[in-house]
mmCIF file of C-alpha atoms and ligand atoms in Angstrom:
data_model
loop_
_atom_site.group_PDB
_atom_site.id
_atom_site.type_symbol
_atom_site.label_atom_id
_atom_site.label_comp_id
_atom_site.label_asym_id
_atom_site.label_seq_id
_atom_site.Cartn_x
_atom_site.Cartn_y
_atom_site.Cartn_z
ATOM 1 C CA UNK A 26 0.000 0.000 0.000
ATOM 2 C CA UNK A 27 1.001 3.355 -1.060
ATOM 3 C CA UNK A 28 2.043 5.843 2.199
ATOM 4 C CA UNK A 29 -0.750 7.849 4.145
ATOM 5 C CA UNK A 30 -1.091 10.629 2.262
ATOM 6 C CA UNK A 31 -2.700 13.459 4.983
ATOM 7 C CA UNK A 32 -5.189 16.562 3.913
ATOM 8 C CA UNK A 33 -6.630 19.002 6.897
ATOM 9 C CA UNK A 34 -8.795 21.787 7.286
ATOM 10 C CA UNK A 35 -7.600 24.444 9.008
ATOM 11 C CA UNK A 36 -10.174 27.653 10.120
ATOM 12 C CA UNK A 37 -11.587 28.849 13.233
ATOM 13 C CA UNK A 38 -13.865 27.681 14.539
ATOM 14 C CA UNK A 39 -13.498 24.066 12.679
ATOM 15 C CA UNK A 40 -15.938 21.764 14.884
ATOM 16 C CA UNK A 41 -18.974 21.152 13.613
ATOM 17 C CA UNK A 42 -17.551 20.930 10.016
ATOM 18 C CA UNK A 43 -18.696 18.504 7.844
ATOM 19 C CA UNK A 44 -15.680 18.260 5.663
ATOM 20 C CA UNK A 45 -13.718 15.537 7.778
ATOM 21 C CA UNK A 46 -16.634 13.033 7.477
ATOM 22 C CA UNK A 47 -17.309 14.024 3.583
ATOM 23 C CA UNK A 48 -13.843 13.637 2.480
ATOM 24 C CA UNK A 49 -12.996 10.531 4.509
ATOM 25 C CA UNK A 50 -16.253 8.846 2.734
ATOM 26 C CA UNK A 51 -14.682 9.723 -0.748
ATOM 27 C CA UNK A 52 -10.974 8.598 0.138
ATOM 28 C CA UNK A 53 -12.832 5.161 1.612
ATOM 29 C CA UNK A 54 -14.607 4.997 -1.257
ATOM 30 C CA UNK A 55 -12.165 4.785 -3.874
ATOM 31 C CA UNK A 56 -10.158 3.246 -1.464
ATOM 32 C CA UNK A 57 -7.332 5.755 -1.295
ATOM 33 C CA UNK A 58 -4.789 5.130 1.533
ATOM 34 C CA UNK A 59 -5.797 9.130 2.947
ATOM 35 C CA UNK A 60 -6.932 10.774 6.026
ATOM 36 C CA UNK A 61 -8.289 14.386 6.529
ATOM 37 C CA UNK A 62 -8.918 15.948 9.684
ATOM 38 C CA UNK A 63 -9.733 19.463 10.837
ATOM 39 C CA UNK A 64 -7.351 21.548 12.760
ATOM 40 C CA UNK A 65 -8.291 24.814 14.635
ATOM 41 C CA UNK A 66 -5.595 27.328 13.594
ATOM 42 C CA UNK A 67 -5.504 30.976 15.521
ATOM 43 C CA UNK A 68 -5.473 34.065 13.098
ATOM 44 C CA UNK A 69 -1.799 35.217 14.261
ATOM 45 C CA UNK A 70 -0.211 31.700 13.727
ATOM 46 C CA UNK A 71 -1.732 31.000 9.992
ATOM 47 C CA UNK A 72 1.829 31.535 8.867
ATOM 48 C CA UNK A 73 3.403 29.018 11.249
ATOM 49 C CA UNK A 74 0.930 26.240 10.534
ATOM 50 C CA UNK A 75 1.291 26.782 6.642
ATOM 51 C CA UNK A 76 4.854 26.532 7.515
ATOM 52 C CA UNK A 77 4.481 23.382 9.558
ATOM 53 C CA UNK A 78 1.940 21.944 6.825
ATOM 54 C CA UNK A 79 4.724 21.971 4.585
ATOM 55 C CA UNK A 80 7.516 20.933 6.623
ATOM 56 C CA UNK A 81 5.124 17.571 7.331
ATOM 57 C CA UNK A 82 4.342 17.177 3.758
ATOM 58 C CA UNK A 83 0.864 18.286 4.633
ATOM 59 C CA UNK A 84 -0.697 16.992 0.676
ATOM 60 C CA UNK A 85 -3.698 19.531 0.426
ATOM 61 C CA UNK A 86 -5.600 21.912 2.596
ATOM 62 C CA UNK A 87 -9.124 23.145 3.157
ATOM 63 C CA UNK A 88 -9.375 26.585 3.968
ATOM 64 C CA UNK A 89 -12.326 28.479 6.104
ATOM 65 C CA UNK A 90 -13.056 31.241 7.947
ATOM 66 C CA UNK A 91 -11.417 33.645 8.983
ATOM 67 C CA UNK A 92 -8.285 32.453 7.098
ATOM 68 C CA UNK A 93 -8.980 32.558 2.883
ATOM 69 C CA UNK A 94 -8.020 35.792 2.359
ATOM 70 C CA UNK A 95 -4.747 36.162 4.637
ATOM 71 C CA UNK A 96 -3.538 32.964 3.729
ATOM 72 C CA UNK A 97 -2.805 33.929 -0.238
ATOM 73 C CA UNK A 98 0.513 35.672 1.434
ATOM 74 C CA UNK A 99 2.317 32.489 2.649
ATOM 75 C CA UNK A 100 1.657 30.340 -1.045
ATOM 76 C CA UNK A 101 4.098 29.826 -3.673
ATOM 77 C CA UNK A 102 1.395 30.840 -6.244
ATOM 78 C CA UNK A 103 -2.384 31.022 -6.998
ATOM 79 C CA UNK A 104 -4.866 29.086 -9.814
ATOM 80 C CA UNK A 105 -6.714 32.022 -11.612
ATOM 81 C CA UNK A 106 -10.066 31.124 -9.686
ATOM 82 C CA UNK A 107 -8.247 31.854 -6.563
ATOM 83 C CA UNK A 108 -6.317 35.053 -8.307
ATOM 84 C CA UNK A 109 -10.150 36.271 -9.455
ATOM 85 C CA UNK A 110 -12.164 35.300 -6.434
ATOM 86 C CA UNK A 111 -9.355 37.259 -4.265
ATOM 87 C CA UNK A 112 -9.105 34.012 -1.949
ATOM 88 C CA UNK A 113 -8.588 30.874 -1.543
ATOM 89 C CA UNK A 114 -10.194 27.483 0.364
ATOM 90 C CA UNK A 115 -7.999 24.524 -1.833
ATOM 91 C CA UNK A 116 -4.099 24.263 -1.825
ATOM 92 C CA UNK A 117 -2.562 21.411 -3.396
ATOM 93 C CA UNK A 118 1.133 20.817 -2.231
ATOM 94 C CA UNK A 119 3.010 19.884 -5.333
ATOM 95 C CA UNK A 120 6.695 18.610 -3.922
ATOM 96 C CA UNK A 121 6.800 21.623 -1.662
ATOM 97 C CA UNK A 122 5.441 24.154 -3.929
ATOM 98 C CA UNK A 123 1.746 25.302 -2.355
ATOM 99 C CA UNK A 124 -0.302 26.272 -4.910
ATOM 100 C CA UNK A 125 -3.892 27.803 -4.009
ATOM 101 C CA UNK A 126 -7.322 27.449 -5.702
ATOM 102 C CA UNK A 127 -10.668 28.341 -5.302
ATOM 103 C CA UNK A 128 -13.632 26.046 -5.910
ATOM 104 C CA UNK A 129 -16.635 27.701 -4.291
ATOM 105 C CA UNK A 130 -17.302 29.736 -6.716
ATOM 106 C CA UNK A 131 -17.305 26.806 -9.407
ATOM 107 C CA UNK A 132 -19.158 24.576 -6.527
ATOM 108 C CA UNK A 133 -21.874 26.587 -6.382
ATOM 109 C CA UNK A 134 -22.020 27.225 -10.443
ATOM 110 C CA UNK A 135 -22.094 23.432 -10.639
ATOM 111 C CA UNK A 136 -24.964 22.679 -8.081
ATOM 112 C CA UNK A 137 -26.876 25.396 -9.922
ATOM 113 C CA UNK A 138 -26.580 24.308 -13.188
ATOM 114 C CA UNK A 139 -27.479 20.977 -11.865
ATOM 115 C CA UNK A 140 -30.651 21.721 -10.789
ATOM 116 C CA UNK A 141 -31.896 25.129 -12.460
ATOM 117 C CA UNK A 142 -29.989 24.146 -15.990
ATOM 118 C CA UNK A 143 -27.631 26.099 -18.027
ATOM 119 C CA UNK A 144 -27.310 30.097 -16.621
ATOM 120 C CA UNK A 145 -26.013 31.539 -19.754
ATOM 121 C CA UNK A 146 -28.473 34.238 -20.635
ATOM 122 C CA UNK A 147 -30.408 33.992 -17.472
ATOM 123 C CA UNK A 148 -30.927 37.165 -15.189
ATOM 124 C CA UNK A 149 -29.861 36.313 -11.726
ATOM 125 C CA UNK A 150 -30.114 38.442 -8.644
ATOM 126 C CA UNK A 151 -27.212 38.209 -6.240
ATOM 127 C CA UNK A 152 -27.267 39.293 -2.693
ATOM 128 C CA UNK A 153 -23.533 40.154 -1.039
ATOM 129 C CA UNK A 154 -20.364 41.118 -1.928
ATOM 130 C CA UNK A 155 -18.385 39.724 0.882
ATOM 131 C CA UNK A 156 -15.650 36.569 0.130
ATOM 132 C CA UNK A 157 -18.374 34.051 -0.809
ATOM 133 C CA UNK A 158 -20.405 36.412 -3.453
ATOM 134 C CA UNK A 159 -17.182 37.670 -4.839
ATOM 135 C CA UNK A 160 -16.080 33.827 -5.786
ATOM 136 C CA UNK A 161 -19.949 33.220 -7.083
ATOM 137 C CA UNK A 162 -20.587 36.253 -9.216
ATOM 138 C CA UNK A 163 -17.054 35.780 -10.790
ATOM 139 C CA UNK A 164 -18.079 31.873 -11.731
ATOM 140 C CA UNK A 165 -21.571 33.426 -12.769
ATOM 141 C CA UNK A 166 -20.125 36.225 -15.130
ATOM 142 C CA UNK A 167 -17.706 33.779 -16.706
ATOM 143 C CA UNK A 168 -20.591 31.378 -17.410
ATOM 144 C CA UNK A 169 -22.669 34.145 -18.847
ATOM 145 C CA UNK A 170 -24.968 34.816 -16.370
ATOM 146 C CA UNK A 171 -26.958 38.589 -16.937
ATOM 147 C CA UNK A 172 -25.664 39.237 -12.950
ATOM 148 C CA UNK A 173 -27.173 41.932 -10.528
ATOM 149 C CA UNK A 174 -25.407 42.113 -7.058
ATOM 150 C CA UNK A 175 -27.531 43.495 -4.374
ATOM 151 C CA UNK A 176 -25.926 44.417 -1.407
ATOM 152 C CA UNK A 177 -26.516 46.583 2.099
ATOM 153 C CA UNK A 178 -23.253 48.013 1.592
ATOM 154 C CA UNK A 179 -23.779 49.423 -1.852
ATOM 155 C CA UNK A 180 -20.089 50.496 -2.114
ATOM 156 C CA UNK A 181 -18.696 46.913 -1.718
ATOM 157 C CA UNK A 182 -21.434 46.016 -4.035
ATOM 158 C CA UNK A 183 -19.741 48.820 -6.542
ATOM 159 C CA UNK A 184 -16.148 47.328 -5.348
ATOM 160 C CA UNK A 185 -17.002 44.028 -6.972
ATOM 161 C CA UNK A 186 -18.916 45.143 -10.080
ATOM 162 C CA UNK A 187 -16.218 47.337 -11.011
ATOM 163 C CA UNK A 188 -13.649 44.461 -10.294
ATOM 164 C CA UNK A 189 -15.665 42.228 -12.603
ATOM 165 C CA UNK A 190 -15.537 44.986 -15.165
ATOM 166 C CA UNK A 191 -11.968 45.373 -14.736
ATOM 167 C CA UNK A 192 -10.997 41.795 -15.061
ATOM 168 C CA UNK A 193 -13.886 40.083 -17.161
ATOM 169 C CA UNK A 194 -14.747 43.412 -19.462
ATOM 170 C CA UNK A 195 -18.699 43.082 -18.304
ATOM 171 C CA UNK A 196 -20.661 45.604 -16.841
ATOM 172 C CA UNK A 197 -22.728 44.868 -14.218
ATOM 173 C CA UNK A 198 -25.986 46.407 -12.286
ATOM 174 C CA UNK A 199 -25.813 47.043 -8.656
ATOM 175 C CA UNK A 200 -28.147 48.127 -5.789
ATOM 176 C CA UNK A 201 -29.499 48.034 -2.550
ATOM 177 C CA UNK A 202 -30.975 45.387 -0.446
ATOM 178 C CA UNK A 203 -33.951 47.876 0.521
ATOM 179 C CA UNK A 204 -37.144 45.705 0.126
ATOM 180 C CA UNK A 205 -38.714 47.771 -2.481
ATOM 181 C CA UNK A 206 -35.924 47.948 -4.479
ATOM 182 C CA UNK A 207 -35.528 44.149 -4.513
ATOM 183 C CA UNK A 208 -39.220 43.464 -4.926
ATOM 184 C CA UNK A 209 -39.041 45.584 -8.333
ATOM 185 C CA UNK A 210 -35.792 43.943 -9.313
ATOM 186 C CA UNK A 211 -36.615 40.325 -8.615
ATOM 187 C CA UNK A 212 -39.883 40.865 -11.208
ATOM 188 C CA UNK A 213 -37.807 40.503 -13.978
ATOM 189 C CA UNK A 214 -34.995 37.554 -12.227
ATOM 190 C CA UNK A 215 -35.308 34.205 -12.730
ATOM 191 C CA UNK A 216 -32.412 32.759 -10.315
ATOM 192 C CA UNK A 217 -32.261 34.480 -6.653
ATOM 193 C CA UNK A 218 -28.730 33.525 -4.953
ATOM 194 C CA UNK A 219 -28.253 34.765 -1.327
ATOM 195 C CA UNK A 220 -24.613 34.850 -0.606
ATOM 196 C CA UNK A 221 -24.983 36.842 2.546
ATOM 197 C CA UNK A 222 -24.954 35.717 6.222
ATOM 198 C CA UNK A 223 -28.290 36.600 6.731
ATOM 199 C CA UNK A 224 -30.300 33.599 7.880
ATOM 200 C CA UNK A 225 -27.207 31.899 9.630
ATOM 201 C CA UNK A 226 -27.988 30.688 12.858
ATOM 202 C CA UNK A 227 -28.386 31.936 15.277
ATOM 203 C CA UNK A 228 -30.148 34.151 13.292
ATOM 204 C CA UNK A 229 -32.222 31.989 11.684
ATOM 205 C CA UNK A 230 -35.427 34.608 11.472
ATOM 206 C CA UNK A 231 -34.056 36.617 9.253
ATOM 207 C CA UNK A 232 -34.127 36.927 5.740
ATOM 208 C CA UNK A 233 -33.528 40.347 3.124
ATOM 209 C CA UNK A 234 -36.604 38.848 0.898
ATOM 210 C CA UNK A 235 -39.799 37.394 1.747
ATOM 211 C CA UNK A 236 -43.011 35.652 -0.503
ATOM 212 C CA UNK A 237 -44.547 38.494 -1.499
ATOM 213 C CA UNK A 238 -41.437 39.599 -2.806
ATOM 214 C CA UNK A 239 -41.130 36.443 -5.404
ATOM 215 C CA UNK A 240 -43.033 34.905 -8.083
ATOM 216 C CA UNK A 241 -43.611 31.100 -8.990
ATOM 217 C CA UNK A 242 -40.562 30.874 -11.875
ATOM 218 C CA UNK A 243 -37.900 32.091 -9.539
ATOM 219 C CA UNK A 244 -35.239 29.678 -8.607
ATOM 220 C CA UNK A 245 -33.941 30.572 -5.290
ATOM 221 C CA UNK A 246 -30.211 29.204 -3.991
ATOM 222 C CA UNK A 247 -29.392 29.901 -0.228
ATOM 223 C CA UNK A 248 -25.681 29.427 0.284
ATOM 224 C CA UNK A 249 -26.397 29.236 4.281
ATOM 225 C CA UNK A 250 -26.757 25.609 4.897
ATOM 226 C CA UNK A 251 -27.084 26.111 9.054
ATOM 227 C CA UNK A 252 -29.869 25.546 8.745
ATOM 228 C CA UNK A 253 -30.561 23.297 5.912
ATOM 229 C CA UNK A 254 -33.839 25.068 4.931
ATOM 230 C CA UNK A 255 -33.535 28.794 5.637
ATOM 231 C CA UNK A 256 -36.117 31.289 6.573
ATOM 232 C CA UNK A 257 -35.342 32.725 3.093
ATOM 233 C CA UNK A 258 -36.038 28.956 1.403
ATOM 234 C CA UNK A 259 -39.527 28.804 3.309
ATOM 235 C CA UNK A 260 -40.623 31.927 2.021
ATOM 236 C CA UNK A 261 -39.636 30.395 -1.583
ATOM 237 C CA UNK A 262 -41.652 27.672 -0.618
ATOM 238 C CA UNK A 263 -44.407 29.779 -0.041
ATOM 239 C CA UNK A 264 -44.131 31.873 -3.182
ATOM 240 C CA UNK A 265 -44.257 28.498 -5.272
ATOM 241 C CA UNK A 266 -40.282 28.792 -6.230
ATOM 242 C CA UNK A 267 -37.651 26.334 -7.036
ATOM 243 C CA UNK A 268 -35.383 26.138 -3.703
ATOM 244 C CA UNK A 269 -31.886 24.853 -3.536
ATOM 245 C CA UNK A 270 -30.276 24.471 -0.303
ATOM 246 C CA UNK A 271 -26.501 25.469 0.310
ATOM 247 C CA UNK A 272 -25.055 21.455 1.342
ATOM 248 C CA UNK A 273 -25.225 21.091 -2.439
ATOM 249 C CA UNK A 274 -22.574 23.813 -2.809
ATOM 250 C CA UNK A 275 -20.651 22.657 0.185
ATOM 251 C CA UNK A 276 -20.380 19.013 -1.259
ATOM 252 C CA UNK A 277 -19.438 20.456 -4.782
ATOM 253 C CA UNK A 278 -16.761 22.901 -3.782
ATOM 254 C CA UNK A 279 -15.232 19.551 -1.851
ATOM 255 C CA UNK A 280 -15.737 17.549 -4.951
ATOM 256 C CA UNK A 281 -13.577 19.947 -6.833
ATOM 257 C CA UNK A 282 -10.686 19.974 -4.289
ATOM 258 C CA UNK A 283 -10.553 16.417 -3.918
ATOM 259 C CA UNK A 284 -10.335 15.918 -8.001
ATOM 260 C CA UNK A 285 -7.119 19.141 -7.679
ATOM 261 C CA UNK A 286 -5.932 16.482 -4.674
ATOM 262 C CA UNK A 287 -6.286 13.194 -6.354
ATOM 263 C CA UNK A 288 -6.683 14.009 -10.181
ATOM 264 C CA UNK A 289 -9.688 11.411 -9.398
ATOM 265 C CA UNK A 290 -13.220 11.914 -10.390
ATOM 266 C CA UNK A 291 -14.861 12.566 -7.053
ATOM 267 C CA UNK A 292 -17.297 10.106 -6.188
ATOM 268 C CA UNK A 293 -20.153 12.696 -5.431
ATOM 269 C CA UNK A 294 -23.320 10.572 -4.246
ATOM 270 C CA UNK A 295 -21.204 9.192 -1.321
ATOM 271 C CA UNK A 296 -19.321 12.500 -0.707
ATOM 272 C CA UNK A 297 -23.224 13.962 -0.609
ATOM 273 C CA UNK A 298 -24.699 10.952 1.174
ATOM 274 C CA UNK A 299 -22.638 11.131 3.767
ATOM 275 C CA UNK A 300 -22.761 15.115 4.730
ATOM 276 C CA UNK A 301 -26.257 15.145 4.705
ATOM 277 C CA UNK A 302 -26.178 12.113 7.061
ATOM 278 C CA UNK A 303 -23.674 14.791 9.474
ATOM 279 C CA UNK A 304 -25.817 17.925 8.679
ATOM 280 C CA UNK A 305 -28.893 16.247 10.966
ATOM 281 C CA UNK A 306 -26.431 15.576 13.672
ATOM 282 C CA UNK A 307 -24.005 18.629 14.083
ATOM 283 C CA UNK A 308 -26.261 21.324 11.976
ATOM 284 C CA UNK A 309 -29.122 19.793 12.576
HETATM 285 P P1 LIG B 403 -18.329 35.960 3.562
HETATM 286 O O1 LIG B 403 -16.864 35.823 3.317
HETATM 287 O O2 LIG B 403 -18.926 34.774 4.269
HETATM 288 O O3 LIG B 403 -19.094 36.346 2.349
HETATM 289 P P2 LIG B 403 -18.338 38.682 4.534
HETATM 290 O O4 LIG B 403 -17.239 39.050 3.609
HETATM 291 O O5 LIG B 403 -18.311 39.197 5.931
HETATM 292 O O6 LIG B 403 -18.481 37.117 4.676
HETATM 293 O O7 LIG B 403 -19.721 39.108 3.848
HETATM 294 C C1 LIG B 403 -20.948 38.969 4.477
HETATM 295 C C2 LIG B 403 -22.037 39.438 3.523
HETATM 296 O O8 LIG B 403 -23.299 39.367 4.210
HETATM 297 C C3 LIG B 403 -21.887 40.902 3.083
HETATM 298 O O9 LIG B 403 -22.444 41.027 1.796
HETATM 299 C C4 LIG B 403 -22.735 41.629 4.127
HETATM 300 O O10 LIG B 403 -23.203 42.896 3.728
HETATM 301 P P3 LIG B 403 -22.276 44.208 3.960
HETATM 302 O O11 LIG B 403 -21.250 44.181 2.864
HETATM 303 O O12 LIG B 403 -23.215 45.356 3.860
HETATM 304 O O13 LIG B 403 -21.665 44.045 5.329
HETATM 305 C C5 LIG B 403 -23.883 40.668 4.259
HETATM 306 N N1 LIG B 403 -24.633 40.819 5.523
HETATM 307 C C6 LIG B 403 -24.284 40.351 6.737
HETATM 308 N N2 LIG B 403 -25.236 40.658 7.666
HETATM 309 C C7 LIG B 403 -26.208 41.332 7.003
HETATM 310 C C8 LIG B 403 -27.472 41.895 7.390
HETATM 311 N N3 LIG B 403 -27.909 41.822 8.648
HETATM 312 N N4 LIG B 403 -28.205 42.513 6.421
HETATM 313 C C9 LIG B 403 -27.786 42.577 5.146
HETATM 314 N N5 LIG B 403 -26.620 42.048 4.722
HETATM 315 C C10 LIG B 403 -25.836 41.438 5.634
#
């Protein structure tokens, strides 16, 4: 048998993840002699454990919160989905030489298409501009999505379209999350995303749109999987739209690291099987 090859999560907080239980069911599964566990790794010593990860021969990393952005600094170089979504939450180790990626952006893309079809030509309404729109609405544009980004910080909302603009040549519309403003916008939308916190428990009341805001041909994607089906995904419900909960995009963005990792086709139903079997337990 080939040598244990080790992968780890580092973020804070990292309990509760489902990533150790997904990823072990995919290495089982294709019976790859590999282990991946999740280590809690305090803001001011991200540089000593990227330093330690290679110095152990660490052979990939999952990146979280609060650590995508800062740890770009301490990598030998970046894939152009990290280098667009300005972060990263994949680094393969190639013989020393950590290279960083970003697959939530193409995660998310994937589980969309998967469910809603193709989102070339479609008009899609994005809310945020923090980390995890940036990475979306870049994977959007570049699939030819007609992309809005709604945001309560207009100016960050600017930020990104002009950043899009800059690096993708496509101009984009921005504009508030005030409620009539998004009930006028979303007439004319067929996909909804929320990329924002809101909903996140323990703020699980709260959501920036609500059923009278939506119409029956929306498709509506909540990136918040804590919980599984949001306040924002019940209102959906009631409106009569398509809802797509955010473990699909969790799963997805895993599948894509582990095929960077392993040059393997990941084997998805068991990676998926076996987070949703988690989610009831830690997430509930
Ligand atoms: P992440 O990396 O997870 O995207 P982030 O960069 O902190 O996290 O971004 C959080 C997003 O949720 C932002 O779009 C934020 O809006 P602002 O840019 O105005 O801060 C949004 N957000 C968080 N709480 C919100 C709330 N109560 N109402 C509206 N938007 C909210």
């Amino acid at each position: 048998m080939k040598s244990l090859k080790v992968f780890m999560l580092i973020g804070d907080p990292v309990e509760g993840s489902l990533s150790p239980v997904m990823m072990n069911a995919a290495f089982r599964a294709l019976k790859l002699n590999h282990a991946y566990v999740a280590v809690r790794v305090r803001e001011k010593l991200l540089g000593d454990a990227i330093a330690g990860a290679r110095r152990m021969g660490i052979a990939g990393l999952n990146v979280t919160i609060p650590h995508k952005i800062a740890v770009m600094s301490f990598l030998d170089a970046l894939d152009e989905s990290a280098a667009l979504a300005g972060a990263v939450n994949t680094i393969k180790n190639s013989r020393g030489r950590l290279v960083g990626f970003n697959t939530d952006g193409e995660g998310a893309l994937w589980n969309l298409e998967e469910k809603a079809g193709r989102v070339k030509g479609k008009r899609v309404l994005l809310l945020g501009a923090g980390g995890a729109a940036r990475a979306i609405a870049f994977s959007l544009v570049k699939a030819g999505a007609e992309l809005t980004i709604a945001n309560r910080t207009v100016s960050r909302a600017e930020e990104l379209a002009s950043l899009i603009e800059q690096k993708l040549g496509k101009k984009l519309e921005v504009m508030s999350t005030d409620r009539a403003e998004l009930k006028r916008a979303l007439a004319g939308v067929e996909i909804l995303i929320n990329a924002t916190s809101v909903g996140m428990r323990p703020r699980e009341n709260e959501t920036l749109v609500t059923a009278e805001m939506m119409h029956k041909n929306l498709v509506v994607y909540d990136i918040v999987y804590k919980p599984l089906r949001t306040r924002l995904l019940r209102e959906a419900e009631k409106a009569g739209a398509v809802t797509i909960d955010g473990l699909g995009m969790l799963v997805r963005q895993g599948a894509l690291a582990f095929e960077i990792w392993t040059g393997k086709r990941a084997p998805i139903k068991v990676m998926e099987a076996a987070a949703r079997g988690e989610v009831g337990k830690v997430v509930g």
